[in-house]
mmCIF file of C-alpha atoms and ligand atoms in Angstrom:
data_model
loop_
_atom_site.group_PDB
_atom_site.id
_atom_site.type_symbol
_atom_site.label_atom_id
_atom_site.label_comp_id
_atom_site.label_asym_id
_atom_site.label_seq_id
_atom_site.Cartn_x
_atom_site.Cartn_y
_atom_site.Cartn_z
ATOM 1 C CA UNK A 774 7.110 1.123 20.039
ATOM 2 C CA UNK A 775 5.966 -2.961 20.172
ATOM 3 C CA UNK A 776 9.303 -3.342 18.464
ATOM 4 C CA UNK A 777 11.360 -5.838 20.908
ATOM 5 C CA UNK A 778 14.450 -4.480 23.381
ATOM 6 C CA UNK A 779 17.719 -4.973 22.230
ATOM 7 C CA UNK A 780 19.555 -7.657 23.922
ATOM 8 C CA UNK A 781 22.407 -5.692 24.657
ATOM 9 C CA UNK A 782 25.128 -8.708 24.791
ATOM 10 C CA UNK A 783 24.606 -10.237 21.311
ATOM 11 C CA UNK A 784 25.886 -7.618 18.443
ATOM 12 C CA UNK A 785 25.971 -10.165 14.991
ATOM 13 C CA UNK A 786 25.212 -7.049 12.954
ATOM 14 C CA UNK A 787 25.210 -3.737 13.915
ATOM 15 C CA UNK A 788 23.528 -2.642 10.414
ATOM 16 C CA UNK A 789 20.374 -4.098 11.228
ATOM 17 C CA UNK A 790 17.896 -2.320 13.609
ATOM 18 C CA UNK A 791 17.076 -5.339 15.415
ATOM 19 C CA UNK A 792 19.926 -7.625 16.086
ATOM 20 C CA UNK A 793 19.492 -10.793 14.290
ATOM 21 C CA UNK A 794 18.165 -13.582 17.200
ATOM 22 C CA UNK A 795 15.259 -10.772 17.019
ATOM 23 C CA UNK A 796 14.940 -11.041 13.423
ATOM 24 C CA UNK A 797 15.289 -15.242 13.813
ATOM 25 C CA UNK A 798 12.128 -14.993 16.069
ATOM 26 C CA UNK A 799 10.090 -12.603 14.320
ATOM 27 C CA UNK A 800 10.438 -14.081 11.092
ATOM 28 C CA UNK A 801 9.451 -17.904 12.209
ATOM 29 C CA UNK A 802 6.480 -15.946 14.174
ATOM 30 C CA UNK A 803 5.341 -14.658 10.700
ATOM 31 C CA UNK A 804 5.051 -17.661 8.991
ATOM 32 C CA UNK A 805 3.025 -19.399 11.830
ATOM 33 C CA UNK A 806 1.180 -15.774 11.692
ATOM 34 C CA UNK A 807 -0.299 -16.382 8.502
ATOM 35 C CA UNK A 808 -1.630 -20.287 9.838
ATOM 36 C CA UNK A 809 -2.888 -18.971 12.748
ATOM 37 C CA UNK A 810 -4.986 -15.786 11.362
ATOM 38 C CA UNK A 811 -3.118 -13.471 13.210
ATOM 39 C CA UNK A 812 -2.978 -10.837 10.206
ATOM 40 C CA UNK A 813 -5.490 -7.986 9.448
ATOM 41 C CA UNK A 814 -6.868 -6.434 6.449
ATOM 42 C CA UNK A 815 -7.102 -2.571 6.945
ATOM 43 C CA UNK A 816 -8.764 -0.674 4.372
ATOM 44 C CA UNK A 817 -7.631 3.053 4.173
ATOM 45 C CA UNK A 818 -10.189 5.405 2.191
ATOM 46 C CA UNK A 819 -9.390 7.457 -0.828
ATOM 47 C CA UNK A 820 -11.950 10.041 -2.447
ATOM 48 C CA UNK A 821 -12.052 12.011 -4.929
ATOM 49 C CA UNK A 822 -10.637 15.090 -4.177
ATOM 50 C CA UNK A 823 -12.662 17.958 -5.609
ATOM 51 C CA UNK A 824 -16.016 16.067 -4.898
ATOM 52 C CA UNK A 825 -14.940 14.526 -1.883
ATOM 53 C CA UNK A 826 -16.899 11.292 -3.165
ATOM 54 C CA UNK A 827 -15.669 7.828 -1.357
ATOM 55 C CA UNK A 828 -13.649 6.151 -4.211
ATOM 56 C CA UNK A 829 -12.494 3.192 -2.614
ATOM 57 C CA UNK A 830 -9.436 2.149 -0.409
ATOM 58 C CA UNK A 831 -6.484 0.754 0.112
ATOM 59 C CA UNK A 832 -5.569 -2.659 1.312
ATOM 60 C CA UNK A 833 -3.117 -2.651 4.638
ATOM 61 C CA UNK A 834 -1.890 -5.095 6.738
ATOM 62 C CA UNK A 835 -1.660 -5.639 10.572
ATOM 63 C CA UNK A 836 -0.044 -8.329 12.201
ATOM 64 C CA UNK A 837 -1.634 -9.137 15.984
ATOM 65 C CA UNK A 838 1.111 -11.072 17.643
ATOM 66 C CA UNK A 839 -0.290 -13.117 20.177
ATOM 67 C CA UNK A 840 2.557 -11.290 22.839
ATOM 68 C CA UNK A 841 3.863 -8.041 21.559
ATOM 69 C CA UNK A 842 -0.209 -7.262 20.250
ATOM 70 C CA UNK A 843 -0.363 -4.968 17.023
ATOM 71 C CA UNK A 844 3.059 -4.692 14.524
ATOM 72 C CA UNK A 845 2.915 -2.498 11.842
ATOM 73 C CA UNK A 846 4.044 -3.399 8.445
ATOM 74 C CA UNK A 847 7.276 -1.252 8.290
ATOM 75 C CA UNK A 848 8.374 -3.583 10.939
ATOM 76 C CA UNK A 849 7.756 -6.591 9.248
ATOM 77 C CA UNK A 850 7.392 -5.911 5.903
ATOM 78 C CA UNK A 851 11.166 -5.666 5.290
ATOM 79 C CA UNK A 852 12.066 -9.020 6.500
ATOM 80 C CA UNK A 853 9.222 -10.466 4.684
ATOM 81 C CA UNK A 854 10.641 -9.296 1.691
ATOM 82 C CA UNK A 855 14.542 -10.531 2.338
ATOM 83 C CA UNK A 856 13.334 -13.905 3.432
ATOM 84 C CA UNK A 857 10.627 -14.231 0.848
ATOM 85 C CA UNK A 858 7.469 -14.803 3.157
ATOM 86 C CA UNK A 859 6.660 -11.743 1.510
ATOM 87 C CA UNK A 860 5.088 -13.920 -1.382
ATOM 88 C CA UNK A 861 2.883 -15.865 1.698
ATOM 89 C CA UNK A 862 1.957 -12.361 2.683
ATOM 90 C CA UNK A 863 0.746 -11.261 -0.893
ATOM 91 C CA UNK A 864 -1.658 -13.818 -1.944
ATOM 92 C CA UNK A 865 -3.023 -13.449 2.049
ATOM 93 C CA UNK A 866 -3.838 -10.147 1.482
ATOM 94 C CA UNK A 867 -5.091 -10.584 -2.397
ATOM 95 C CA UNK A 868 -7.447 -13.267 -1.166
ATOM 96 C CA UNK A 869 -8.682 -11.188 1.783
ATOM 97 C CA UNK A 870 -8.810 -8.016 -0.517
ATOM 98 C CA UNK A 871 -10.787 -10.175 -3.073
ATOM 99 C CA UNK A 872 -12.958 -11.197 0.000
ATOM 100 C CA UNK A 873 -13.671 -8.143 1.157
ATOM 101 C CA UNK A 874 -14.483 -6.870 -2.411
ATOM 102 C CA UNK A 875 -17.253 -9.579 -3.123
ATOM 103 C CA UNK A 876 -18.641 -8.751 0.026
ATOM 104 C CA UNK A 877 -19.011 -4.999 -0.521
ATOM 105 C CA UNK A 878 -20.465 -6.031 -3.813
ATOM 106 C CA UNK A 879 -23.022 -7.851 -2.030
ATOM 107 C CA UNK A 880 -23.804 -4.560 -0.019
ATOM 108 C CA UNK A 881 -24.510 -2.829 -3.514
ATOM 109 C CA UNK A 882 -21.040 -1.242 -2.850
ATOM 110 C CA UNK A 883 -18.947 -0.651 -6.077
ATOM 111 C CA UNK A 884 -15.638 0.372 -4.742
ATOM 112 C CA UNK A 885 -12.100 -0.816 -5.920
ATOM 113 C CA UNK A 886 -9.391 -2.002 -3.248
ATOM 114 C CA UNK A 887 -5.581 -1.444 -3.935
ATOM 115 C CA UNK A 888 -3.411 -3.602 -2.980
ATOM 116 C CA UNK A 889 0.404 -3.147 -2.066
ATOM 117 C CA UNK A 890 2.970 -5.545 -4.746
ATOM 118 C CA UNK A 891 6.566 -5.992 -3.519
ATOM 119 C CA UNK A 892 10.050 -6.617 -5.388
ATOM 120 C CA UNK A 893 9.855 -10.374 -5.236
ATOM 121 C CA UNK A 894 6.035 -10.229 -6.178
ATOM 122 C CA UNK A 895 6.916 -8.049 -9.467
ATOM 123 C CA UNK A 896 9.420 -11.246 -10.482
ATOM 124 C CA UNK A 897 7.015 -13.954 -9.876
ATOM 125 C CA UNK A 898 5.998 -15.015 -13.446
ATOM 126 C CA UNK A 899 2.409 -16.763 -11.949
ATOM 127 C CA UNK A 900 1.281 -13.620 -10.470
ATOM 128 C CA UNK A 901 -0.607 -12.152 -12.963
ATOM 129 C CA UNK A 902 -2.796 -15.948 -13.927
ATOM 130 C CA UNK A 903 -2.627 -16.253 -9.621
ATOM 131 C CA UNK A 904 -4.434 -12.790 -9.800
ATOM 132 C CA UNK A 905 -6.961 -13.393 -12.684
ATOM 133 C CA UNK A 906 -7.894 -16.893 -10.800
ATOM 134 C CA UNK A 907 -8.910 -14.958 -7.174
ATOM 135 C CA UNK A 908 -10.953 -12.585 -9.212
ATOM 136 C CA UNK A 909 -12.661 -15.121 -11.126
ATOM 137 C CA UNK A 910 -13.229 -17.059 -7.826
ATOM 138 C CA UNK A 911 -15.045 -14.251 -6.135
ATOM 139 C CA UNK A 912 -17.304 -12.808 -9.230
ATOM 140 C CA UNK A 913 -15.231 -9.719 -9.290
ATOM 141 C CA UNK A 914 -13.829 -8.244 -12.554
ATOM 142 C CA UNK A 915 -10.470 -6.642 -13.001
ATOM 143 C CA UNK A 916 -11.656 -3.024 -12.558
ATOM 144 C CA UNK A 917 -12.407 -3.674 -8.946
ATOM 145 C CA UNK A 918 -8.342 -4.252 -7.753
ATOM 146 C CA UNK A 919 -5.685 -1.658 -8.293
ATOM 147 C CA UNK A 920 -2.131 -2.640 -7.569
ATOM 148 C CA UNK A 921 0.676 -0.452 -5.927
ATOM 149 C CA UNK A 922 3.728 -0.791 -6.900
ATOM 150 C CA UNK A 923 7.372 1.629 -6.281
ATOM 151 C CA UNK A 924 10.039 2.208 -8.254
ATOM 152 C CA UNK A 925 12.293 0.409 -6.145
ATOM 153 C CA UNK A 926 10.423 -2.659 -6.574
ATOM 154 C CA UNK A 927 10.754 -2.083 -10.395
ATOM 155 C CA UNK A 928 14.435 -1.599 -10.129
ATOM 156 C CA UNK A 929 15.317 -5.317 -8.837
ATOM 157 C CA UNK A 930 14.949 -7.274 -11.733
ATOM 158 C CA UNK A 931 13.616 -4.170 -14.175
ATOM 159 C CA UNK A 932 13.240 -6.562 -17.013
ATOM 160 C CA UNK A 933 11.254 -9.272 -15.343
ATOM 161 C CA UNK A 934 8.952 -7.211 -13.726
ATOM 162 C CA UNK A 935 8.674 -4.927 -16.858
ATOM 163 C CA UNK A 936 7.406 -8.226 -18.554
ATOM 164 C CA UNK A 937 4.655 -9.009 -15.102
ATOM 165 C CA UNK A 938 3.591 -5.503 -15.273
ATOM 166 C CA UNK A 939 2.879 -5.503 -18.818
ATOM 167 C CA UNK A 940 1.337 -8.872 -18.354
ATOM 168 C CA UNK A 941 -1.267 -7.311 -15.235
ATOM 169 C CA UNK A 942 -1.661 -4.117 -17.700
ATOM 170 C CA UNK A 943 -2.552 -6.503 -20.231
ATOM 171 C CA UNK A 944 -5.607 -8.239 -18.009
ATOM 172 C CA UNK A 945 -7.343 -4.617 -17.066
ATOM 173 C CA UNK A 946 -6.018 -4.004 -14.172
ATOM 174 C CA UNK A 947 -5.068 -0.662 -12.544
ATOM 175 C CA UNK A 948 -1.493 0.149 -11.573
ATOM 176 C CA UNK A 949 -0.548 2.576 -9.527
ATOM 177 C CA UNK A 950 3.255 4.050 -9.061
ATOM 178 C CA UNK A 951 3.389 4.194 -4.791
ATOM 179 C CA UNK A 952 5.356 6.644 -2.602
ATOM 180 C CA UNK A 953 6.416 8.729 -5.955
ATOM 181 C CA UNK A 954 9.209 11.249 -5.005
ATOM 182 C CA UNK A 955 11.133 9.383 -3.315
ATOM 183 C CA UNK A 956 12.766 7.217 -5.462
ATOM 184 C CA UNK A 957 15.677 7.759 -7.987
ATOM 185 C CA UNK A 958 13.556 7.007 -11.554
ATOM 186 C CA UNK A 959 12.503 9.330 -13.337
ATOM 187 C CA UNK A 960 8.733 10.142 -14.862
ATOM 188 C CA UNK A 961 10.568 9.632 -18.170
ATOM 189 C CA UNK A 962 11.325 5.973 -17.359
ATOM 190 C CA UNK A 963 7.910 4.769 -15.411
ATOM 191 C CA UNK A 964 6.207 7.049 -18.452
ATOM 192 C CA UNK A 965 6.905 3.681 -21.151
ATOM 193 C CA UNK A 966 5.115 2.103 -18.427
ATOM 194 C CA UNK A 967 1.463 0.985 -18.786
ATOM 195 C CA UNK A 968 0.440 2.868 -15.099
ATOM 196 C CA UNK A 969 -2.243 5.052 -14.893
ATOM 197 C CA UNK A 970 -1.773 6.304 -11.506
ATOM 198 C CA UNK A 971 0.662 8.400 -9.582
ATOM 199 C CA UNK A 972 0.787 8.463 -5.811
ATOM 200 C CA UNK A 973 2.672 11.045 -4.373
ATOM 201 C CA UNK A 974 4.353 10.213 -1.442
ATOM 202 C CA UNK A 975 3.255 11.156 2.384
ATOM 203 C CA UNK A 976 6.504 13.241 2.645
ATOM 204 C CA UNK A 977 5.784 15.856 0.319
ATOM 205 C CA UNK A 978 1.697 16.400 1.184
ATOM 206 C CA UNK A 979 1.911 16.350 5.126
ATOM 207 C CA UNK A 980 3.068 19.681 5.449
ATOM 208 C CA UNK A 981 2.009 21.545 2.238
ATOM 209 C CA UNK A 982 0.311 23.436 4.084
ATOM 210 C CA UNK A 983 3.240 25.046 5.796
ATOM 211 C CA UNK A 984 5.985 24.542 3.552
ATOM 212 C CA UNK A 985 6.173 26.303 -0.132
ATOM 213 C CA UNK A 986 8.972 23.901 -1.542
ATOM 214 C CA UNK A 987 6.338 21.003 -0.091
ATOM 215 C CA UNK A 988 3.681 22.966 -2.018
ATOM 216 C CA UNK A 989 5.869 23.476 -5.117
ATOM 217 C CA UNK A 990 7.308 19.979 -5.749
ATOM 218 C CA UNK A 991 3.266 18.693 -5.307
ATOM 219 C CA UNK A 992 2.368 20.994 -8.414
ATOM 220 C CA UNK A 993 4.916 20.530 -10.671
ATOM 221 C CA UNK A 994 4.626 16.715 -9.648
ATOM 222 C CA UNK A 995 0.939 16.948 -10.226
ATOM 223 C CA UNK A 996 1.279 19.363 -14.012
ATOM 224 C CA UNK A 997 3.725 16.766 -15.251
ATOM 225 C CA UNK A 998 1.781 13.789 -14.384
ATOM 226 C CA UNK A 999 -1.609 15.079 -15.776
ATOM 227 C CA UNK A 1000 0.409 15.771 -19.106
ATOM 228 C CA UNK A 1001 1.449 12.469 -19.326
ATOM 229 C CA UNK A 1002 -2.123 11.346 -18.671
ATOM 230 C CA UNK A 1003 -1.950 9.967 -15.375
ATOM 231 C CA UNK A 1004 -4.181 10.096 -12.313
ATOM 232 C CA UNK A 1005 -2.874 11.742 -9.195
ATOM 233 C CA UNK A 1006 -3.221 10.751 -5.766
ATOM 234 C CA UNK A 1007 -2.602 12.509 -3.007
ATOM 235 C CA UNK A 1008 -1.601 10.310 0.135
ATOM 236 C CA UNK A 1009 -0.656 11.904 4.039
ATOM 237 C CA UNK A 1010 -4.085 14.425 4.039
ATOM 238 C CA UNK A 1011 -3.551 15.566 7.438
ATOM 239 C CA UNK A 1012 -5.955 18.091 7.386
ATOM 240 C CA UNK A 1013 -8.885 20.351 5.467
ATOM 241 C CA UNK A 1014 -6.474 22.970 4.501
ATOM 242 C CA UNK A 1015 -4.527 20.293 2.735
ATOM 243 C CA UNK A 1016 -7.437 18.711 1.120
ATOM 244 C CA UNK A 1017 -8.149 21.929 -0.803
ATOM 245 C CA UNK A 1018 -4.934 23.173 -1.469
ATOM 246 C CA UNK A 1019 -4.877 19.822 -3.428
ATOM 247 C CA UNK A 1020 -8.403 20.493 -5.076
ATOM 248 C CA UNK A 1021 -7.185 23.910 -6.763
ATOM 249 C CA UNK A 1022 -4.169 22.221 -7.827
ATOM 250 C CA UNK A 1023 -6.405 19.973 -9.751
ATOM 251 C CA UNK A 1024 -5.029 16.718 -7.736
ATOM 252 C CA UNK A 1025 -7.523 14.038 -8.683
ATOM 253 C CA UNK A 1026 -7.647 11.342 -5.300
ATOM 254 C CA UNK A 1027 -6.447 11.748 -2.057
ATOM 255 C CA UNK A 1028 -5.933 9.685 1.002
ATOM 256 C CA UNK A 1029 -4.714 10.645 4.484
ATOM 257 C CA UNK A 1030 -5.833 11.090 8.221
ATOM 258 C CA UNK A 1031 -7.806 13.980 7.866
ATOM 259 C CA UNK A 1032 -10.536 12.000 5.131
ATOM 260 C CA UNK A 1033 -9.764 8.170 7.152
ATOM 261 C CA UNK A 1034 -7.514 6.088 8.848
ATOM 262 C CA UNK A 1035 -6.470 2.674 8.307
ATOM 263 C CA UNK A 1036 -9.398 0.572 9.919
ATOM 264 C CA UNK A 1037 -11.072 -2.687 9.688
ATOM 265 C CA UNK A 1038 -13.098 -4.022 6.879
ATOM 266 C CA UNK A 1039 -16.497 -3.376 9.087
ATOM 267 C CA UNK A 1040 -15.549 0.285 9.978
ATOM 268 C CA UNK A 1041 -14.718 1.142 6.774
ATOM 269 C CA UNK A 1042 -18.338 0.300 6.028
ATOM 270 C CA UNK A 1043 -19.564 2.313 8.476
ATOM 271 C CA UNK A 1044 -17.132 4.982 7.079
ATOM 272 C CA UNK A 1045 -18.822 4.564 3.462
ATOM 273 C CA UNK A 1046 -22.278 5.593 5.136
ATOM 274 C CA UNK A 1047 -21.170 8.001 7.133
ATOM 275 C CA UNK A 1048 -18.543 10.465 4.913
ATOM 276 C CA UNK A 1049 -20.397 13.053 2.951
ATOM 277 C CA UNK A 1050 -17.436 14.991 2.012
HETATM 278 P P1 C2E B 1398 2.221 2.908 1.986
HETATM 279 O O1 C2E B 1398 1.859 1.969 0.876
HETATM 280 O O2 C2E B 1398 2.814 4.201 1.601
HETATM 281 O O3 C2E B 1398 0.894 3.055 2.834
HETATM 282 C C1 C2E B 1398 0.466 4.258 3.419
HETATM 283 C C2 C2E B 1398 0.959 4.366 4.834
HETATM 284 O O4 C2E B 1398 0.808 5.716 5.227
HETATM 285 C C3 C2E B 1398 0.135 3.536 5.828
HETATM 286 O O5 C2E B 1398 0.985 3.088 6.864
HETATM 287 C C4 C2E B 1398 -0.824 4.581 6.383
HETATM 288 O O6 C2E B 1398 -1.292 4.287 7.689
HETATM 289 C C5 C2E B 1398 0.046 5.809 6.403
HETATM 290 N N1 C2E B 1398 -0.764 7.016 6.324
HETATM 291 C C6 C2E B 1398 -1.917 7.170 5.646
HETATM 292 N N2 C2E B 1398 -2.391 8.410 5.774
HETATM 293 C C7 C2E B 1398 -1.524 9.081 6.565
HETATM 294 C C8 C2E B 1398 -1.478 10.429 7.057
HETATM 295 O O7 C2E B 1398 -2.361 11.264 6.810
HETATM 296 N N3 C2E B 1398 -0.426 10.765 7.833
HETATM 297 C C9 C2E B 1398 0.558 9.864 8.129
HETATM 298 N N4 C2E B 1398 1.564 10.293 8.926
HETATM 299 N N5 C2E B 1398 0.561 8.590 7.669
HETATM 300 C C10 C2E B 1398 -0.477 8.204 6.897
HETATM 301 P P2 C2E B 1398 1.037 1.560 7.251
HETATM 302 O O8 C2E B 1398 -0.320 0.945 7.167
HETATM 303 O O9 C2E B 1398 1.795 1.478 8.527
HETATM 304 O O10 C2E B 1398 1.887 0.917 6.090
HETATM 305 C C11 C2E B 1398 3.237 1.245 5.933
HETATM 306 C C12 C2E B 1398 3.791 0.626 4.661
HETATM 307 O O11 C2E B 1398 3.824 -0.803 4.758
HETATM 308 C C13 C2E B 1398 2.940 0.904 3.438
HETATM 309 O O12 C2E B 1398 3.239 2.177 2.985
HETATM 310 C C14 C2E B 1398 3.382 -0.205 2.511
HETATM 311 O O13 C2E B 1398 4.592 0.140 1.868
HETATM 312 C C15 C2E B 1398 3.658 -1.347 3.468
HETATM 313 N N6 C2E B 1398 2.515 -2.272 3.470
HETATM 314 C C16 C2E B 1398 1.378 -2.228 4.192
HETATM 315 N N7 C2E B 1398 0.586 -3.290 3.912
HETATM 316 C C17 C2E B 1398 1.231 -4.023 2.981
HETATM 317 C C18 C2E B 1398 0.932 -5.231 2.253
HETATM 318 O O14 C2E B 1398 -0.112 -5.871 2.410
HETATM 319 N N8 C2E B 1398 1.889 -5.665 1.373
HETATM 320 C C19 C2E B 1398 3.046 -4.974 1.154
HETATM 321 N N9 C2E B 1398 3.900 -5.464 0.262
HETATM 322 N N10 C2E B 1398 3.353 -3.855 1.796
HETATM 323 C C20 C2E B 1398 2.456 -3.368 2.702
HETATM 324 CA CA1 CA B 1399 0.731 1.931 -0.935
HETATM 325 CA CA1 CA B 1400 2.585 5.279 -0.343
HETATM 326 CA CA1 CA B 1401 5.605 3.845 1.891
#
């Protein structure tokens, strides 16, 4: 754990995890992060799961603090989003994801990059003309970015970002339901939405394997999706048996530790040459 000791005299707020002179700290130390290039792109591979063919990846943060060294997102993400740095944080990782597109394009690479959208990012009105501008700025076309979004992100504001998400639909670009399973909407509700991906959450593929309710819930999630015409991913592929239990189920992407994990932009390169499936 990099995450910070508790000082143990100062309780403001027992709810949060870390108390809040903690949060105080980490939260100016973000915004100087993104001046001062201490942030990451990983890229995480997906393929395609019954050809095992390198799709394309997705687009990950990673903070280096110059004193606590490497903080994952779950640890900063969530303040991000409550103070609304989280907006400073998206268009960092669109340009970089842009960047990193343009240059894989140079490389003869035609791969798509997904990037992760948050609640406040879904009710920002500019996003979709903020988007069209980086991909006209780097040659790339909207087929090349995917965008992740969760149904908790949806649920905020649902009409605003109904009207964003139509509006990013509207431009081409792919968007992708994230961590699917564990939220309250239903398939009925995201269903009037223009997505045309799925991503079933970590939770339910890690242990498929083992578990038969895992196993279960992944193929019912997987039949209902494909009859509503939607692409399924498979994320949390911690293994071979996993990866084919997935093929015969007729689950179209998948993404997890056993095909790649999150690494830099220069490794996944190496990655592309390298993975034969
Ligand atoms: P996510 O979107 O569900 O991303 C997938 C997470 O699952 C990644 O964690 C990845 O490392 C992890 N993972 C992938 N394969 C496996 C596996 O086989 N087994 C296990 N146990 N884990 C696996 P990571 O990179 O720590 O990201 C955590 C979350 O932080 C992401 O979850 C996403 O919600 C958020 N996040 C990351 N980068 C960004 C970003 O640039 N913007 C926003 N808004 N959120 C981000
Ligand atoms: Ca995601
Ligand atoms: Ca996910
Ligand atoms: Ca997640």
């Amino acid at each position: 754990e990099s995450r910070l000791k508790k000082t143990p005299w100062i309780v403001y707020n027992t709810s949060l995890e870390i108390d809040q002179s903690e949060t105080l700290t980490l939260i100016s130390d973000l915004k100087e992060a993104i001046q001062q290039n201490q942030l990451l792109l990983y890229i995480q591979p997906k393929v395609d799961v019954s050809t095992r063919r390198a799709l394309g990846g997705e687009a990950l943060i990673r903070w280096v603090h110059p004193q606590k060294g490497m903080i994952f997102p779950d640890q900063f993400i969530p303040f991000a989003e409550q103070t609304g740095i989280i907006s400073d944080l998206t268009q960092w990782m669109l340009r970089r994801a842009c960047e990193a597109l343009a240059d894989f394009k140079k490389q003869g690479l035609h791969i798509s990059l997904a990037v992760n959208l948050s609640t406040r990012d879904l009710n920002n009105m500019e996003l979709p003309q903020q988007i069209a501008d980086l991909l006209a700025a780097h040659g790339l076309t909207t087929k090349s970015l995917k965008l992740e979004i969760t149904e908790g992100s949806l649920m905020q504001d649902p009409e605003r970002a109904e009207i964003v998400v139509r509006k990013l639909a509207a431009m081409g670009l792919h968007l992708a339901i994230d961590d699917f399973g564990t939220g309250y909407s239903s398939l009925a509700y995201l269903r009037q939405l223009p997505v045309q991906e799925l991503k079933i959450d970590r939770s339910f593929v890690m242990f498929m394997d083992k578990n038969a309710g895992d196993a279960s819930i992944v193929k019912s999630t997987i039949d209902l999706a494909h009859n509503l015409g939607l692409i399924v991913v498979a994320e949390g592929i911690e293994n071979e048996l996993v990866l084919n239990q997935l093929a015969k189920l007729g689950c179209n992407e998948g993404q997890g530790y056993f095909i790649g994990k999150p690494m830099p932009e220069k490794d996944f390169s190496i990655w592309l040459e390298r993975w034969q499936g």
